[in-house]
XYZ file of C-alpha atoms in Angstrom:
521
model
C -12.293 27.795 -20.093
C -12.427 25.975 -16.720
C -11.817 28.145 -13.505
C -8.517 27.840 -12.364
C -9.244 27.881 -8.473
C -5.959 27.320 -7.072
C -2.155 25.759 -8.753
C -2.331 22.103 -7.152
C -5.369 19.885 -7.090
C -4.716 16.805 -4.754
C -7.164 13.911 -5.441
C -8.206 11.694 -2.374
C -7.783 12.872 1.352
C -6.921 9.561 2.438
C -3.269 9.156 4.677
C -1.435 10.254 1.595
C -3.360 13.214 0.384
C -3.343 14.899 4.097
C -0.078 14.216 3.692
C 0.735 15.699 0.650
C -2.067 18.769 1.693
C 0.116 19.549 4.729
C 3.703 19.823 2.697
C 2.056 21.903 0.285
C -0.436 23.825 2.074
C 1.235 27.491 1.271
C 0.197 26.652 -2.593
C -3.274 26.951 -0.744
C -4.366 23.084 -2.644
C -7.764 21.837 -3.452
C -8.328 18.109 -2.216
C -11.282 16.888 -3.570
C -12.485 13.972 -1.725
C -15.033 11.820 -3.234
C -16.750 10.375 0.623
C -18.482 12.529 2.890
C -14.948 12.365 5.216
C -11.082 11.978 5.253
C -9.477 8.627 6.262
C -9.444 6.781 2.838
C -9.141 3.133 3.332
C -8.986 2.970 7.517
C -12.449 4.711 7.485
C -14.558 3.183 4.607
C -12.351 -0.631 3.643
C -12.197 -1.970 7.330
C -13.881 -4.651 9.505
C -14.916 -3.953 13.462
C -11.733 -6.203 13.788
C -9.381 -4.133 11.879
C -6.032 -3.286 13.378
C -3.045 -1.572 12.232
C 0.002 -4.117 11.636
C 2.682 -2.464 13.654
C 2.205 -0.638 16.986
C 1.999 3.077 17.028
C 4.973 5.127 17.086
C 5.817 2.909 13.982
C 3.145 4.298 12.036
C 2.534 8.289 12.628
C 3.347 11.674 10.840
C 6.974 12.994 11.952
C 5.939 16.160 13.369
C 2.531 14.829 14.913
C 3.333 11.701 17.416
C 0.788 9.463 19.137
C -0.309 10.438 22.518
C 0.867 7.405 23.870
C 3.103 6.940 21.373
C 5.689 4.133 23.205
C 2.077 1.879 23.954
C 2.965 -1.266 22.526
C -0.125 -2.518 21.357
C -1.412 -2.384 17.914
C -3.634 0.915 17.286
C -7.374 -0.592 15.798
C -9.356 1.257 12.626
C -11.321 3.441 15.130
C -7.960 5.057 16.639
C -6.175 5.300 13.131
C -9.259 7.628 12.204
C -9.272 9.405 15.524
C -5.529 10.099 14.776
C -5.899 11.279 11.051
C -8.800 13.641 12.595
C -6.465 15.206 14.908
C -3.707 16.036 12.532
C -5.747 17.228 10.061
C -7.776 19.699 13.019
C -4.015 20.487 14.361
C -2.625 21.673 10.767
C -5.887 22.999 9.708
C -6.230 21.150 6.447
C -9.927 20.632 6.496
C -9.845 24.083 4.778
C -8.126 22.494 1.837
C -10.826 19.692 1.409
C -13.909 19.652 -0.844
C -15.834 16.599 0.766
C -18.606 14.636 -1.670
C -16.621 16.013 -4.697
C -15.581 12.794 -7.251
C -13.019 13.523 -10.041
C -14.448 11.584 -13.101
C -12.094 12.989 -15.324
C -8.909 14.610 -16.503
C -7.499 16.194 -19.419
C -4.576 17.750 -20.645
C -4.352 21.299 -21.696
C -0.525 21.567 -20.979
C 0.372 23.150 -24.959
C -1.424 24.583 -27.921
C -1.015 21.526 -29.930
C -3.598 20.032 -31.520
C -4.029 17.064 -29.861
C -3.353 15.463 -26.002
C -0.867 13.188 -27.820
C 1.024 15.918 -29.665
C 1.388 17.923 -26.684
C 2.212 15.171 -24.659
C 5.200 14.158 -27.008
C 6.794 17.684 -27.037
C 6.266 17.484 -22.756
C 8.328 14.409 -22.708
C 10.516 15.579 -25.143
C 11.962 18.342 -22.467
C 13.809 18.072 -19.649
C 11.828 18.732 -16.727
C 11.570 22.566 -15.335
C 9.540 24.511 -12.980
C 6.584 22.215 -12.001
C 4.232 25.023 -11.620
C 4.912 26.906 -14.914
C 1.853 29.822 -13.928
C -0.369 28.592 -16.424
C -3.144 25.595 -16.619
C -1.918 21.781 -17.254
C -4.933 20.212 -16.229
C -8.243 20.291 -16.445
C -10.424 18.297 -14.086
C -13.900 17.239 -14.044
C -16.192 17.062 -10.691
C -19.415 16.038 -9.635
C -20.244 16.779 -6.622
C -22.960 15.442 -3.896
C -23.682 12.723 -6.081
C -24.975 15.295 -9.066
C -24.927 14.104 -12.413
C -23.596 17.556 -13.473
C -19.711 17.993 -13.990
C -17.589 21.215 -12.727
C -14.789 21.880 -14.522
C -11.238 23.551 -12.731
C -8.111 24.014 -14.155
C -4.623 23.383 -12.327
C -0.888 23.484 -13.102
C -0.039 20.490 -11.097
C -2.171 17.333 -9.860
C -1.128 14.804 -6.723
C -3.428 11.502 -7.692
C -3.425 9.740 -4.401
C -6.455 7.513 -4.878
C -4.791 4.778 -3.607
C -4.199 1.169 -4.656
C -7.071 0.127 -2.494
C -10.499 0.119 -2.017
C -13.250 1.083 -4.584
C -13.134 -1.300 -7.249
C -13.111 -4.805 -6.098
C -10.490 -7.219 -7.791
C -12.993 -10.409 -8.962
C -11.782 -13.173 -9.884
C -12.592 -14.899 -13.627
C -14.366 -17.661 -13.534
C -15.105 -20.544 -16.480
C -18.389 -20.353 -18.920
C -21.830 -20.882 -16.304
C -19.643 -21.230 -13.487
C -19.537 -17.739 -11.930
C -21.661 -16.152 -9.177
C -24.580 -16.132 -11.605
C -25.049 -19.815 -10.748
C -24.740 -19.750 -7.062
C -27.779 -19.675 -4.598
C -26.583 -18.233 -2.058
C -25.225 -14.522 -1.303
C -21.801 -13.028 -3.200
C -20.269 -10.121 -1.776
C -16.446 -9.249 -1.967
C -14.944 -7.399 1.591
C -15.153 -4.107 0.288
C -19.319 -4.573 0.542
C -18.917 -6.564 4.419
C -17.086 -3.381 5.193
C -20.043 -1.373 4.537
C -22.121 -3.218 6.716
C -22.614 -2.191 10.403
C -22.526 -4.572 13.336
C -25.669 -5.911 13.605
C -25.828 -6.824 9.654
C -22.438 -8.893 9.515
C -24.033 -10.789 12.619
C -26.984 -11.575 10.389
C -24.976 -12.552 7.461
C -22.394 -14.913 9.412
C -24.486 -15.924 12.522
C -25.273 -19.753 11.792
C -24.582 -19.346 7.792
C -22.079 -21.689 6.089
C -19.541 -19.113 5.119
C -16.313 -19.413 2.435
C -13.929 -16.974 2.452
C -11.902 -16.442 -0.868
C -8.101 -14.929 -0.060
C -5.010 -15.792 2.152
C -4.527 -11.647 3.204
C -4.741 -9.567 6.035
C -8.592 -9.138 5.125
C -9.453 -12.902 4.647
C -7.802 -13.858 7.676
C -9.792 -11.417 9.350
C -12.734 -11.905 8.099
C -12.355 -15.479 8.807
C -11.992 -14.927 12.477
C -14.512 -12.792 12.741
C -16.759 -15.434 10.580
C -15.887 -18.031 13.578
C -16.217 -15.384 16.759
C -20.004 -15.393 15.086
C -20.899 -18.672 15.092
C -19.923 -19.761 18.193
C -21.786 -22.699 20.443
C -23.537 -25.515 18.708
C -25.537 -23.964 16.098
C -22.729 -22.288 14.877
C -21.134 -23.513 11.182
C -17.674 -23.417 10.501
C -16.025 -21.304 8.226
C -13.702 -22.159 5.424
C -10.960 -20.060 3.929
C -9.825 -20.452 0.531
C -6.224 -20.235 0.463
C -4.753 -20.316 -3.343
C -1.368 -18.209 -2.739
C 0.264 -18.722 0.508
C 2.267 -16.264 2.412
C 3.917 -16.206 5.742
C 2.677 -15.054 8.863
C 3.619 -13.602 12.331
C 2.498 -13.940 15.499
C 4.508 -10.470 16.679
C 7.639 -8.846 16.212
C 10.253 -10.998 17.959
C 11.950 -13.640 17.079
C 13.597 -16.148 19.378
C 13.698 -12.932 21.985
C 14.790 -10.689 19.593
C 13.307 -7.742 18.065
C 12.245 -8.311 14.710
C 13.313 -4.589 13.151
C 17.031 -6.462 13.598
C 16.713 -8.166 10.703
C 15.391 -6.251 8.397
C 14.599 -2.338 9.580
C 18.307 -1.230 10.286
C 21.082 0.079 8.369
C 23.281 -2.733 8.966
C 20.819 -4.982 8.081
C 19.992 -3.694 4.996
C 23.904 -4.022 4.287
C 23.226 -7.144 3.622
C 20.604 -6.192 0.516
C 21.195 -5.194 -3.043
C 20.229 -2.331 -3.616
C 19.882 0.745 -6.937
C 22.967 2.607 -7.820
C 25.720 0.481 -5.610
C 28.986 -0.085 -6.710
C 30.807 -3.027 -7.767
C 32.431 -3.711 -4.534
C 29.173 -3.260 -2.760
C 27.853 -5.998 -5.217
C 30.627 -8.486 -4.670
C 29.830 -7.994 -0.911
C 26.458 -8.891 -1.261
C 26.798 -11.788 -3.441
C 29.538 -12.855 -0.497
C 26.577 -11.908 2.503
C 24.019 -14.019 0.489
C 24.889 -17.211 2.458
C 24.134 -14.621 5.663
C 21.302 -12.985 4.039
C 19.562 -16.658 3.377
C 20.002 -17.759 6.992
C 18.347 -14.812 8.266
C 15.250 -15.840 6.398
C 15.459 -19.326 7.395
C 16.282 -18.004 11.346
C 12.840 -16.436 11.130
C 10.967 -19.280 9.223
C 12.483 -21.759 12.250
C 10.505 -19.342 14.749
C 7.555 -19.745 12.929
C 6.943 -23.061 12.298
C 7.484 -23.275 15.875
C 5.139 -20.863 17.091
C 2.303 -21.410 14.915
C 0.720 -24.385 13.786
C 1.333 -23.779 9.869
C 2.625 -27.012 8.945
C -0.312 -28.759 11.100
C -2.829 -26.720 8.776
C -0.724 -27.258 5.273
C 0.000 -23.251 5.851
C 4.285 -23.161 5.205
C 4.835 -21.596 2.051
C 7.387 -23.074 -0.558
C 8.959 -19.703 -0.706
C 11.716 -18.016 1.651
C 10.354 -15.618 4.102
C 12.936 -12.836 2.467
C 10.553 -12.917 -0.544
C 7.361 -11.764 1.532
C 8.991 -9.838 3.441
C 10.553 -7.849 0.119
C 6.994 -7.376 -1.513
C 5.216 -5.830 1.620
C 3.198 -8.855 2.744
C 3.986 -10.453 5.464
C 1.039 -10.000 7.360
C 0.276 -10.772 11.791
C -1.754 -13.459 12.274
C -4.442 -12.896 14.674
C -4.270 -14.266 18.251
C -7.326 -16.530 18.235
C -7.010 -17.839 14.321
C -5.794 -21.183 15.019
C -7.127 -21.717 18.420
C -10.530 -21.219 15.984
C -9.629 -23.991 13.644
C -8.558 -26.085 16.595
C -12.029 -25.863 17.414
C -13.266 -26.637 14.028
C -14.807 -23.127 13.332
C -12.480 -22.279 10.605
C -11.657 -25.374 7.922
C -8.241 -24.075 5.443
C -8.714 -25.557 2.083
C -6.094 -25.281 -0.454
C -6.692 -24.674 -4.344
C -5.534 -23.039 -6.879
C -8.502 -22.908 -9.091
C -12.107 -22.726 -8.085
C -15.074 -21.981 -9.385
C -19.326 -21.515 -7.993
C -21.747 -24.429 -8.212
C -25.727 -24.044 -7.274
C -24.627 -24.870 -3.267
C -21.284 -23.659 -3.097
C -18.284 -23.822 -4.270
C -15.861 -26.674 -6.367
C -12.344 -26.895 -6.954
C -9.974 -28.601 -9.248
C -9.451 -31.253 -7.524
C -13.129 -32.601 -7.291
C -14.122 -31.750 -3.800
C -16.703 -29.188 -3.039
C -17.963 -27.130 -0.152
C -21.398 -26.319 0.454
C -21.812 -22.643 1.500
C -25.229 -20.034 2.185
C -22.519 -16.713 1.691
C -19.236 -16.368 -0.312
C -16.795 -13.589 0.584
C -14.508 -12.539 -2.138
C -11.184 -10.873 -0.364
C -9.597 -10.748 -3.593
C -8.035 -7.388 -3.299
C -8.875 -4.107 -5.234
C -7.562 -2.892 -9.152
C -6.050 -0.376 -8.242
C -4.788 0.355 -11.572
C -8.442 0.288 -12.774
C -9.026 3.236 -10.377
C -6.390 5.421 -12.028
C -7.579 4.133 -15.618
C -10.468 5.769 -15.459
C -9.677 9.177 -14.635
C -6.605 9.593 -16.521
C -6.810 10.300 -20.057
C -4.821 9.250 -23.255
C -2.343 8.833 -24.038
C -1.027 8.705 -20.463
C -3.536 5.864 -19.763
C -1.462 3.678 -21.851
C 1.422 4.405 -19.896
C 0.207 2.327 -16.767
C 0.227 -0.656 -19.013
C 3.992 -1.314 -18.280
C 5.853 -4.446 -18.972
C 7.279 -5.099 -15.786
C 3.555 -4.550 -13.881
C 5.000 -2.045 -11.901
C 4.404 1.628 -12.210
C 7.751 3.523 -12.692
C 7.315 6.471 -10.189
C 10.551 8.090 -9.567
C 11.212 8.470 -6.464
C 8.010 6.377 -5.959
C 6.426 9.918 -6.798
C 6.810 10.839 -10.346
C 6.103 8.803 -13.444
C 8.738 10.521 -16.096
C 6.604 10.350 -18.943
C 3.452 11.983 -16.876
C 4.249 16.142 -17.090
C 2.960 18.102 -13.721
C 1.539 15.026 -11.705
C 2.770 13.353 -9.099
C 1.508 9.800 -7.317
C 1.732 9.365 -3.531
C 0.874 6.032 -1.997
C 1.104 3.935 -4.801
C 4.886 2.914 -3.467
C 4.589 0.431 -0.555
C 7.191 -0.136 2.060
C 7.338 -0.997 6.337
C 5.687 1.727 6.745
C 2.994 3.118 4.424
C 2.574 6.512 6.421
C 6.172 7.808 6.406
C 6.545 6.625 3.084
C 3.577 8.969 2.143
C 4.925 11.511 4.241
C 8.548 11.543 3.751
C 7.825 11.412 -0.366
C 5.191 14.549 0.055
C 7.900 16.556 1.832
C 10.270 15.558 -1.501
C 7.315 16.759 -3.927
C 6.823 19.806 -1.918
C 10.473 21.166 -1.555
C 10.540 19.979 -5.825
C 7.206 22.238 -6.211
C 8.833 24.910 -4.513
C 11.911 24.421 -7.195
C 14.238 23.853 -4.135
C 15.790 21.027 -6.413
C 15.527 19.872 -10.015
C 14.419 16.581 -11.588
C 17.039 15.114 -13.548
C 16.040 13.984 -17.222
C 13.092 11.795 -18.349
C 15.874 8.953 -19.466
C 17.731 9.389 -15.743
C 14.514 8.997 -14.271
C 13.780 6.045 -15.908
C 16.902 4.529 -15.576
C 16.458 5.026 -12.121
C 13.055 3.829 -12.001
C 14.339 0.374 -14.163
C 17.190 -0.382 -11.443
C 14.260 -0.281 -8.748
C 12.646 -3.111 -10.718
C 15.281 -5.397 -11.184
C 16.101 -5.475 -7.739
C 12.513 -6.018 -6.728
C 12.054 -8.824 -9.391
C 15.705 -10.534 -7.917
C 14.964 -10.385 -4.507
C 10.751 -11.454 -4.804
C 8.643 -12.798 -7.369
C 5.966 -10.981 -5.760
C 7.649 -7.703 -6.910
C 4.772 -6.144 -8.804
C 3.519 -4.531 -5.334
C 6.209 -1.977 -5.797
C 7.480 -2.520 -2.259
C 11.280 -1.267 -1.119
C 11.357 -2.556 2.449
C 14.504 -4.303 1.966
C 16.275 -1.103 0.574
C 13.659 1.740 2.389
C 16.572 3.292 3.927
C 18.905 3.384 1.016
C 16.145 5.035 -0.857
C 15.169 7.873 1.547
C 18.824 8.556 1.903
C 19.224 9.234 -2.161
C 15.520 11.479 -1.918
C 17.141 13.597 1.258
C 20.380 13.472 -0.923
C 18.334 15.154 -3.427
C 16.524 17.760 -1.193
C 19.885 18.952 0.051
C 19.093 16.777 3.735
C 21.926 14.762 5.634
C 21.061 11.575 4.863
C 22.204 9.944 7.898
C 19.688 11.257 10.512
C 20.705 9.521 13.802
C 23.193 11.169 16.322
C 25.739 8.339 16.698
C 27.195 5.849 14.599
C 25.753 3.004 16.399
C 22.323 3.963 16.098
C 22.974 4.157 12.537
C 24.145 1.169 12.048
C 21.497 -1.114 15.007
C 18.659 1.274 15.240
C 15.649 1.233 13.021
C 14.428 4.171 11.000
C 11.048 5.673 11.529
C 9.161 9.061 10.665
C 10.481 10.493 13.780
C 13.957 10.716 12.094
C 12.857 12.933 9.337
C 10.912 15.569 11.674
C 13.270 18.358 10.655
C 16.106 19.079 8.448
C 19.381 19.074 9.142
């Protein structure tokens, strides 16, 4: 029998794991962290130049503001780690964390059925009741300090906070005999690059022909680091290979207006569709659709004026709104295009590419010689989950829409006594994780009940349908265009007042953030 050490297990001590631990701390949870420190991707998947994509005040816990929260600069990853360390120390969260404890397997033991599949089916057929039933539902296998030995523990509830990023790299597929094994240089993923110290990165990039694959934030930052390591006559240019274009922004101002006015206020989000809206509101959204497209065009006009996107062939064919609605809007580093002007960054657009002995080749019959190829191609978050979840729950991750259906961004309707924090994205992921952790904490304390499985599935399908209508990149499960409404529904379910501002003017025209949810009202 696995020993029962706590009612609740939390897997992962990143931002989401810390938020969850704080909100369920009265249950004395056990937090299993595979590494030797807290911070998640901020500590283990960041470059020396990595910065947050927003200001201090837009990335903070509701009850723990930054010391200099009005600082308009973007915090570096080291500042964020210091902030998370201070948060954990202030609320005494480290006492819950077991470091160097990697969860390698989870077993469902929720009933006396002969098989997990029968037990799970029985669980799913019932309307959700208490999520802390008083007896073990899950058993968790943990490897400590890289030992081959496994220790089993039993819990009533599990909160999965391992996230979609880090740990398992997403590697592109290549034609036969045209993969990395053919290349005579060095190939590494951005997660491997993150583990290098400053001296090692200088040795890796300096004087080398480097190709960076990707066009998300990590790829852009890495290309700039490569350019800065190759200054002077001996320096080599870095080739940034771009497959899918996305809009980038230089700052959070558009023609002199603050960016939040366009998407992050209650009045601006009124233009966008949201789940559970009335027929009248659906008609109003249809009526306001030209205004919604006009806002997107207005922002695009500023970006095309401010950044040389057309000069370098980086103007996307899709509207700006689609990138915002899928949480793919990235801040362009200040010096990126100046390095491109100097020839230190070469941009190559290609839909298909593969390795050769000397570098990489493209479907337009062009080639790029390289000594080093860095794959900034993202991470396989689904594979991370599949590695620990048992059947039949593992199969539930193969959802037709490609989006894991999470009720309130937290509960999978068909997986009993388990929550997922950090899998739903918004403009401020820390705020999303904290608010949903507050919701989860109150749910575990029986302050309210979950609806039926059918109702939860219906709600998640509505959210996915809205995302499908808004952006072709909906599989990221981002709620940025209806985030305030999403928070409203969470507040209503918890018994909180959904309107959090002090005046109707603020409600209509000021952005919502963590500080608006720092207490019940």
